[in-house]
Tab-separated table of C-alpha atoms in Angstrom:
chain	number	residue	atom	x	y	z
M	1	MET	CA	-160.385	59.428	-45.661
M	2	SER	CA	-162.117	59.944	-42.422
M	3	VAL	CA	-160.179	60.210	-39.100
M	4	SER	CA	-161.621	56.934	-37.888
M	5	ARG	CA	-160.546	55.134	-41.187
M	6	GLN	CA	-157.150	56.577	-41.061
M	7	SER	CA	-156.664	55.308	-37.418
M	8	LEU	CA	-157.799	51.912	-38.438
M	9	ALA	CA	-155.457	51.962	-41.473
M	10	ARG	CA	-152.543	52.669	-39.169
M	11	ARG	CA	-153.605	49.856	-36.895
M	12	VAL	CA	-153.964	47.561	-39.767
M	13	ALA	CA	-150.580	48.639	-41.064
M	14	ASP	CA	-148.825	47.996	-37.681
M	15	ALA	CA	-150.332	44.543	-37.211
M	16	ALA	CA	-149.519	43.531	-40.772
M	17	GLU	CA	-145.903	44.701	-40.448
M	18	ILE	CA	-145.339	42.664	-37.476
M	19	ALA	CA	-146.601	39.555	-39.332
M	20	LEU	CA	-144.501	40.439	-42.476
M	21	THR	CA	-141.369	40.870	-40.383
M	22	THR	CA	-141.875	37.758	-38.634
M	23	ARG	CA	-142.992	35.280	-41.317
M	24	LYS	CA	-142.564	37.101	-44.697
M	25	TYR	CA	-146.099	36.949	-45.568
M	26	VAL	CA	-149.444	38.388	-44.142
M	27	THR	CA	-152.991	37.046	-43.866
M	28	PHE	CA	-156.266	38.665	-42.877
M	29	ILE	CA	-156.246	36.425	-39.823
M	30	ASP	CA	-152.968	37.771	-38.794
M	31	VAL	CA	-154.262	41.172	-38.867
M	32	VAL	CA	-157.645	40.548	-37.037
M	33	THR	CA	-155.766	38.586	-34.408
M	34	GLY	CA	-153.148	41.247	-34.119
M	35	LEU	CA	-156.058	43.801	-33.530
M	36	ARG	CA	-157.283	41.596	-30.889
M	37	TRP	CA	-160.727	41.416	-32.496
M	38	LEU	CA	-160.209	37.492	-32.479
M	39	HIS	CA	-158.410	35.119	-30.192
M	40	THR	CA	-156.543	32.258	-31.715
M	41	ARG	CA	-158.908	29.868	-29.914
M	42	HIS	CA	-161.743	31.318	-31.964
M	43	VAL	CA	-159.843	30.845	-35.114
M	44	ASP	CA	-159.101	27.251	-34.137
M	45	LEU	CA	-162.866	26.699	-33.376
M	46	TRP	CA	-163.645	28.050	-36.811
M	47	ARG	CA	-160.917	26.100	-38.664
M	48	GLN	CA	-162.354	22.961	-37.064
M	49	GLY	CA	-165.833	23.639	-38.724
M	50	ARG	CA	-167.528	24.331	-35.485
M	51	ALA	CA	-168.674	28.041	-36.436
M	52	PRO	CA	-170.630	28.970	-39.434
M	53	THR	CA	-168.545	32.108	-39.889
M	54	LEU	CA	-165.502	33.660	-38.586
M	55	ALA	CA	-167.120	36.938	-38.283
M	56	GLY	CA	-169.635	35.348	-35.858
M	57	LEU	CA	-166.854	34.967	-33.427
M	58	ALA	CA	-165.181	38.364	-33.847
M	59	ALA	CA	-165.653	41.409	-31.512
M	60	VAL	CA	-166.538	43.759	-34.539
M	61	ASP	CA	-169.224	43.559	-37.119
M	62	GLU	CA	-168.913	42.236	-40.683
M	63	ASP	CA	-168.787	45.784	-42.261
M	64	ARG	CA	-165.610	46.463	-39.963
M	65	LEU	CA	-164.024	43.292	-41.276
M	66	VAL	CA	-164.763	44.187	-44.859
M	67	THR	CA	-163.126	47.466	-44.369
M	68	THR	CA	-160.035	45.920	-42.660
M	69	ALA	CA	-159.562	43.532	-45.543
M	70	ALA	CA	-159.661	46.400	-48.076
M	71	LEU	CA	-157.025	48.416	-45.958
M	72	LEU	CA	-154.970	45.442	-45.751
M	73	LYS	CA	-154.949	45.163	-49.480
M	74	ASP	CA	-154.132	48.817	-49.938
M	75	TRP	CA	-151.178	48.537	-47.523
M	76	ALA	CA	-149.944	45.216	-49.176
M	77	LEU	CA	-149.991	46.582	-52.804
M	78	ALA	CA	-148.058	49.691	-51.636
M	79	LYS	CA	-145.539	47.415	-50.055
M	80	GLY	CA	-145.220	45.450	-53.367
M	81	LEU	CA	-146.481	42.272	-51.867
M	82	LYS	CA	-147.906	39.478	-54.184
M	83	PRO	CA	-151.517	38.342	-53.719
M	84	VAL	CA	-152.005	34.616	-53.569
M	85	ASP	CA	-155.606	33.283	-53.274
M	86	THR	CA	-155.544	30.487	-50.606
M	87	PRO	CA	-158.616	28.142	-49.938
M	88	TYR	CA	-159.503	27.456	-46.246
M	89	VAL	CA	-161.036	24.074	-45.571
M	90	ALA	CA	-162.794	23.131	-42.361
M	91	GLY	CA	-161.427	20.362	-40.226
M	92	SER	CA	-164.828	18.425	-40.237
M	93	ARG	CA	-165.505	15.122	-42.082
M	94	ASP	CA	-167.095	16.942	-44.953
M	95	ARG	CA	-163.912	19.231	-45.559
M	96	ARG	CA	-166.321	22.157	-46.571
M	97	GLU	CA	-165.028	25.616	-47.587
M	98	LEU	CA	-164.939	27.772	-44.496
M	99	ARG	CA	-166.678	31.094	-44.679
M	100	PHE	CA	-165.341	34.305	-43.236
M	101	THR	CA	-168.528	36.318	-43.322
M	102	ALA	CA	-172.198	35.524	-44.186
M	103	GLY	CA	-173.045	38.397	-46.515
M	104	HIS	CA	-169.862	39.290	-48.473
M	105	PRO	CA	-167.728	37.728	-51.162
M	106	GLN	CA	-165.108	35.582	-49.527
M	107	GLU	CA	-162.092	36.215	-51.855
M	108	PRO	CA	-160.653	39.357	-50.179
M	109	PHE	CA	-160.327	37.392	-46.868
M	110	ARG	CA	-158.607	34.455	-48.513
M	111	VAL	CA	-155.692	36.312	-49.899
M	112	HIS	CA	-152.301	35.721	-48.570
M	113	TRP	CA	-149.940	38.653	-49.227
M	114	ILE	CA	-146.507	37.376	-49.985
M	115	SER	CA	-143.059	38.977	-49.749
M	116	PRO	CA	-141.195	38.995	-53.058
M	117	GLU	CA	-138.120	37.772	-51.122
M	118	LEU	CA	-139.806	34.294	-50.741
M	119	SER	CA	-138.844	31.782	-53.434
M	120	GLU	CA	-141.492	30.173	-55.601
M	121	ALA	CA	-140.907	26.893	-54.021
M	122	ARG	CA	-141.488	28.233	-50.486
M	123	VAL	CA	-144.676	30.109	-51.748
M	124	ARG	CA	-145.927	26.797	-53.205
M	125	ARG	CA	-145.305	24.914	-49.857
M	126	LEU	CA	-146.909	27.655	-47.946
M	127	THR	CA	-150.062	27.477	-50.083
M	128	GLU	CA	-150.279	23.793	-49.891
M	129	ARG	CA	-149.819	23.740	-46.132
M	130	GLN	CA	-152.504	26.521	-45.612
M	131	SER	CA	-155.050	24.886	-48.056
M	132	LYS	CA	-154.717	21.445	-46.427
M	133	ALA	CA	-157.626	20.812	-44.009
M	134	PRO	CA	-156.998	21.075	-40.301
M	135	ASP	CA	-156.670	17.689	-38.312
M	136	LEU	CA	-159.463	15.757	-37.008
M	137	VAL	CA	-159.995	16.571	-33.413
M	138	ALA	CA	-161.127	14.361	-30.646
M	139	VAL	CA	-161.816	15.783	-27.187
M	140	ALA	CA	-160.855	14.179	-23.859
M	141	PRO	CA	-163.925	15.550	-21.970
M	142	LEU	CA	-163.600	16.734	-18.312
M	143	GLU	CA	-167.092	15.845	-17.445
M	144	SER	CA	-169.584	13.127	-18.197
M	145	TRP	CA	-171.313	13.095	-21.604
M	146	THR	CA	-173.590	11.002	-23.812
M	147	CYS	CA	-173.037	10.055	-27.609
M	148	ALA	CA	-175.820	11.682	-29.751
M	149	SER	CA	-176.107	8.545	-31.942
M	150	CYS	CA	-175.981	5.601	-29.488
M	151	GLY	CA	-176.461	7.185	-26.058
M	152	ASP	CA	-173.289	5.586	-24.797
M	153	THR	CA	-170.002	7.373	-23.597
M	154	GLY	CA	-166.372	7.083	-23.678
M	155	PRO	CA	-162.905	8.621	-22.996
M	156	TYR	CA	-163.036	10.699	-26.209
M	157	LEU	CA	-165.640	12.372	-28.425
M	158	ILE	CA	-165.898	13.707	-31.879
M	159	MET	CA	-167.992	16.743	-32.693
M	160	GLU	CA	-170.129	16.271	-35.876
M	161	ASP	CA	-172.995	18.643	-36.560
M	162	ASP	CA	-172.441	20.304	-33.295
M	163	ARG	CA	-173.207	17.092	-31.465
M	164	PRO	CA	-170.862	14.722	-29.628
M	165	HIS	CA	-170.410	11.230	-30.925
M	166	CYS	CA	-168.244	8.297	-29.475
M	167	LEU	CA	-165.346	6.840	-31.216
M	168	THR	CA	-167.501	3.785	-32.184
M	169	CYS	CA	-170.166	5.869	-33.926
M	170	ALA	CA	-167.319	8.231	-35.514
M	171	ASP	CA	-165.694	5.052	-36.973
M	172	LEU	CA	-162.436	5.778	-34.993
M	173	ASP	CA	-162.653	3.113	-32.360
M	174	HIS	CA	-159.850	1.040	-33.954
M	175	LEU	CA	-157.293	3.757	-33.186
M	176	VAL	CA	-154.960	3.849	-30.079
M	177	PHE	CA	-153.891	6.830	-28.007
M	178	LEU	CA	-150.387	8.095	-28.220
M	179	PRO	CA	-149.758	10.838	-25.455
M	180	SER	CA	-147.815	13.922	-26.451
M	181	GLY	CA	-144.260	14.246	-25.353
M	182	ASN	CA	-142.134	12.552	-28.151
M	183	ALA	CA	-142.305	14.786	-31.184
M	184	ALA	CA	-140.483	12.360	-33.527
M	185	LEU	CA	-142.750	9.469	-32.582
M	186	SER	CA	-145.937	11.536	-32.779
M	187	ARG	CA	-144.888	12.997	-36.272
M	188	ARG	CA	-143.999	9.504	-37.686
M	189	ALA	CA	-146.990	7.805	-36.250
M	190	LYS	CA	-149.241	10.402	-37.871
M	191	GLN	CA	-147.409	10.019	-41.178
M	192	GLU	CA	-147.804	6.171	-41.084
M	193	SER	CA	-151.462	6.263	-40.123
M	194	ARG	CA	-154.029	6.449	-42.868
M	195	LEU	CA	-156.500	7.799	-40.305
M	196	ALA	CA	-155.655	9.951	-37.339
M	197	ALA	CA	-157.090	12.601	-34.921
M	198	VAL	CA	-155.629	15.012	-32.439
M	199	VAL	CA	-156.614	14.722	-29.001
M	200	VAL	CA	-157.233	17.894	-26.997
M	201	ARG	CA	-158.286	18.618	-23.442
M	202	TYR	CA	-159.713	21.691	-21.991
M	203	ASN	CA	-157.409	23.693	-19.661
M	204	ARG	CA	-159.877	25.457	-17.194
M	205	ARG	CA	-157.174	27.770	-15.944
M	206	ARG	CA	-155.986	28.948	-19.222
M	207	LYS	CA	-159.370	28.680	-20.887
M	208	VAL	CA	-158.100	26.937	-23.890
M	209	TYR	CA	-157.926	23.482	-25.459
M	210	GLN	CA	-154.524	21.972	-25.321
M	211	ARG	CA	-153.066	19.060	-27.359
M	212	ALA	CA	-152.891	15.879	-25.267
M	213	GLY	CA	-151.779	13.312	-27.835
M	214	LEU	CA	-152.896	11.366	-30.988
M	215	LEU	CA	-155.271	8.752	-32.142
M	216	VAL	CA	-153.417	6.548	-34.558
M	217	GLU	CA	-153.458	3.080	-36.000
M	218	GLN	CA	-151.756	0.357	-33.891
M	219	ALA	CA	-149.712	-0.725	-36.998
M	220	ALA	CA	-148.726	2.937	-37.609
M	221	LEU	CA	-147.536	3.396	-34.066
M	222	GLU	CA	-145.417	0.269	-34.147
M	223	ALA	CA	-143.865	1.282	-37.433
M	224	ALA	CA	-143.053	4.762	-36.045
M	225	GLU	CA	-141.430	3.182	-33.086
M	226	GLU	CA	-139.126	1.001	-35.171
M	227	ARG	CA	-138.080	4.104	-37.174
M	228	CYS	CA	-137.397	6.132	-34.043
M	229	LEU	CA	-135.121	3.255	-32.552
M	230	ALA	CA	-133.221	3.175	-35.783
M	231	ASP	CA	-132.000	6.607	-35.898
M	232	GLU	CA	-132.044	7.492	-32.195
M	233	ASP	CA	-128.335	8.560	-32.119
M	234	ALA	CA	-128.574	10.696	-35.224
M	235	ARG	CA	-131.609	12.521	-33.790
M	236	GLU	CA	-129.851	13.111	-30.493
M	237	ARG	CA	-126.984	14.657	-32.188
M	238	ARG	CA	-129.388	16.837	-34.322
M	239	ARG	CA	-131.104	17.939	-31.124
M	240	GLU	CA	-127.803	19.066	-29.583
M	241	ARG	CA	-127.043	21.065	-32.755
M	242	ASP	CA	-130.497	22.629	-32.615
M	243	ARG	CA	-130.049	23.622	-28.824
M	244	VAL	CA	-126.777	25.299	-29.688
M	245	ARG	CA	-128.252	27.354	-32.557
M	246	ARG	CA	-131.367	28.247	-30.576
M	247	ALA	CA	-129.205	29.424	-27.651
M	248	GLU	CA	-127.230	31.596	-30.000
M	249	GLN	CA	-130.368	33.036	-31.636
M	250	ASP	CA	-131.717	33.861	-28.195
M	251	VAL	CA	-128.426	35.741	-27.149
M	252	GLU	CA	-128.552	37.789	-30.447
M	253	PHE	CA	-132.301	38.490	-30.015
M	254	GLN	CA	-131.892	39.395	-26.354
M	255	ALA	CA	-128.950	41.841	-27.300
M	256	ARG	CA	-131.032	43.625	-29.944
M	257	MET	CA	-133.976	43.836	-27.535
M	258	ALA	CA	-131.630	45.278	-24.929
M	259	ALA	CA	-130.292	47.779	-27.325
M	260	GLU	CA	-133.999	48.927	-28.336
M	261	ILE	CA	-134.842	49.271	-24.586
M	262	ALA	CA	-131.847	51.572	-24.177
M	263	ARG	CA	-133.002	53.559	-27.287
M	264	LEU	CA	-136.557	54.051	-25.975
M	265	PHE	CA	-135.475	54.242	-22.362
M	266	PRO	CA	-132.120	56.170	-22.242
M	267	GLY	CA	-132.393	56.552	-18.410
M	268	CYS	CA	-132.759	52.859	-17.868
M	269	PRO	CA	-129.391	51.404	-16.542
M	270	GLU	CA	-127.502	49.154	-18.908
M	271	ARG	CA	-127.523	46.232	-16.650
M	272	ARG	CA	-131.294	46.618	-16.031
M	273	ALA	CA	-132.039	46.773	-19.832
M	274	ARG	CA	-130.111	43.586	-20.324
M	275	ASP	CA	-131.972	41.908	-17.428
M	276	ILE	CA	-135.398	42.943	-18.835
M	277	ALA	CA	-134.404	41.534	-22.307
M	278	GLU	CA	-133.076	38.243	-20.900
M	279	HIS	CA	-136.148	37.843	-18.712
M	280	ALA	CA	-138.843	38.820	-21.272
M	281	GLY	CA	-137.076	37.013	-24.235
M	282	GLN	CA	-136.591	33.713	-22.512
M	283	ARG	CA	-137.738	30.963	-24.978
M	284	GLY	CA	-140.595	28.929	-23.875
M	285	SER	CA	-141.764	31.446	-21.181
M	286	GLY	CA	-144.787	32.782	-22.786
M	287	ARG	CA	-143.681	36.349	-21.751
M	288	VAL	CA	-144.115	39.324	-23.863
M	289	GLY	CA	-140.591	39.262	-25.206
M	290	ARG	CA	-141.462	35.925	-27.129
M	291	THR	CA	-144.479	37.462	-28.926
M	292	ALA	CA	-144.305	38.182	-32.727
M	293	ALA	CA	-144.673	41.861	-31.884
M	294	ALA	CA	-141.587	41.816	-29.446
M	295	ARG	CA	-139.433	39.744	-31.978
M	296	ALA	CA	-140.204	42.500	-34.470
M	297	LEU	CA	-138.950	45.059	-31.855
M	298	ASP	CA	-142.383	46.636	-31.677
M	299	GLU	CA	-142.228	49.693	-29.561
M	300	ASN	CA	-145.469	48.856	-27.624
M	301	ALA	CA	-144.278	45.253	-26.787
M	302	ILE	CA	-140.909	46.567	-25.590
M	303	THR	CA	-142.693	49.166	-23.401
M	304	LEU	CA	-144.811	46.431	-21.899
M	305	ALA	CA	-141.754	44.323	-21.078
M	306	VAL	CA	-140.123	47.483	-19.315
M	307	ILE	CA	-143.484	47.977	-17.299
M	308	ALA	CA	-143.555	44.351	-16.273
M	309	SER	CA	-140.052	44.726	-14.701
M	310	ILE	CA	-141.028	47.947	-12.916
M	311	ARG	CA	-144.130	46.428	-11.630
M	312	HIS	CA	-142.393	43.511	-9.867
M	313	LEU	CA	-139.080	45.176	-8.890
M	314	ASP	CA	-139.858	48.731	-8.168
M	315	THR	CA	-143.386	48.660	-6.515
M	316	ASP	CA	-145.069	46.535	-3.790
M	317	TYR	CA	-147.422	44.889	-6.428
M	318	ASP	CA	-146.348	41.324	-5.519
M	319	GLU	CA	-146.807	42.089	-1.742
M	320	LEU	CA	-150.234	43.391	-2.515
M	321	LEU	CA	-151.258	40.209	-4.449
M	322	MET	CA	-149.928	37.967	-1.675
M	323	SER	CA	-152.027	40.041	0.932
M	324	GLY	CA	-155.127	39.324	-0.861
M	325	VAL	CA	-155.630	42.466	-2.836
M	326	PRO	CA	-157.411	41.925	-6.161
M	327	ARG	CA	-155.281	42.114	-9.223
M	328	MET	CA	-156.796	44.995	-10.886
M	329	THR	CA	-157.166	46.915	-7.601
M	330	ALA	CA	-153.448	46.340	-7.071
M	331	ARG	CA	-152.535	47.455	-10.614
M	332	GLU	CA	-154.488	50.739	-9.974
M	333	ARG	CA	-152.682	51.399	-6.788
M	334	ILE	CA	-149.338	51.211	-8.313
M	335	LYS	CA	-150.031	52.910	-11.579
M	336	ASP	CA	-148.692	56.348	-10.615
M	337	ARG	CA	-145.323	54.726	-9.362
M	338	ILE	CA	-145.071	52.944	-12.764
M	339	GLU	CA	-145.609	56.142	-14.619
M	340	ALA	CA	-143.037	57.904	-12.489
M	341	LYS	CA	-140.521	55.126	-13.031
M	342	LEU	CA	-141.178	55.179	-16.788
M	343	ALA	CA	-140.513	58.933	-16.773
M	344	GLU	CA	-137.312	58.397	-15.079
M	345	PHE	CA	-136.230	55.668	-17.515
M	346	ARG	CA	-137.271	57.798	-20.484
M	347	GLY	CA	-135.439	60.874	-19.309
M	348	ARG	CA	-136.915	64.405	-19.293
M	349	ASP	CA	-136.979	64.826	-23.197
M	350	ALA	CA	-138.099	61.279	-23.858
M	351	TRP	CA	-141.047	61.834	-21.319
M	352	THR	CA	-142.009	65.020	-23.100
M	353	ASP	CA	-141.755	63.601	-26.530
M	354	GLY	CA	-142.054	59.936	-26.099
M	355	PRO	CA	-145.000	57.549	-27.121
M	356	ALA	CA	-148.017	57.128	-24.773
M	357	THR	CA	-147.780	54.445	-22.239
M	358	PRO	CA	-149.766	51.348	-23.141
M	359	MET	CA	-152.720	50.660	-20.886
M	360	LEU	CA	-151.587	49.215	-17.451
M	361	GLY	CA	-154.812	47.091	-17.023
M	362	ILE	CA	-157.172	45.528	-19.442
M	363	GLY	CA	-155.465	44.385	-22.588
M	364	THR	CA	-152.071	43.675	-21.112
M	365	PRO	CA	-150.983	40.052	-21.798
M	366	ASP	CA	-151.491	37.691	-18.929
M	367	SER	CA	-147.896	36.900	-18.690
M	368	LEU	CA	-147.253	40.521	-17.515
M	369	ARG	CA	-149.840	40.561	-14.719
């Protein structure tokens, strides 16, 4: 095996291991997003049927993707994982089969590699959920637009054949809008509605489409509201139990993360390690501690959390930003101080033998910047 293929095999194994630890199964998409060749928004675009192939959105060519699928197979078989062929169906009206590449067989990309620890019932549910077509998507546009069929406009558009259509032309104008915010009501309204669509709106700051609500039938919404009123007390008690359970899980995870920080950085004070873990691992924060890699106690993710703490507490990075210094320029100015503090936290032996520091610039999650 060539050096470049060996290097790729290690990277594929690392990304796959994180997914397996987190969910007990691994997919080709888990690996390519873990390698940062694809962003999740690209996968969503493809799943909605708005791209001919997944490869067309990737940062590498088709041959590289084929090699990655083969390396994933080799790793999974060595781990004793079970292959399950899973169809991918587009979220468009025609529900066509999605294509990963244009010029290669699709089967290697569709395989889900399942841990033998999963029960047959859970494997069956997983396969059924994955093979189910994505939701129909309606866009709440930010700018004026014109329907490709009738020339009219409206508050929402449906993309068909890469062209926008109003709800009337898409036969969805009888649906009513249910804003996001009440998970139980949204879930039940969607269950009751024979036809429904997810409404998304583009967030210019984050550069992603975010869910804004649902389009559902009026009768379905009314039925869902009645169901929610009937068991409101029981759901509140369940929510309280869930809050307690999540809080206990967070404390346990943050303790494990603090212990891993202490192992990787023996010179880091115990109180500082706990503070880093509590800050980075806060639920809903979007910080590196909540990523799949960090939950699997990936060494690179843990190091990034420590770097983020050093950047804000041990350098003048925040002051530089407030004074108008561009972010990447500010990061370059403080790089030596971060390296010095990392060396102190690692200790002399750890600095000599420890892992390479992750890049402090491009490639670092936005939540750390």
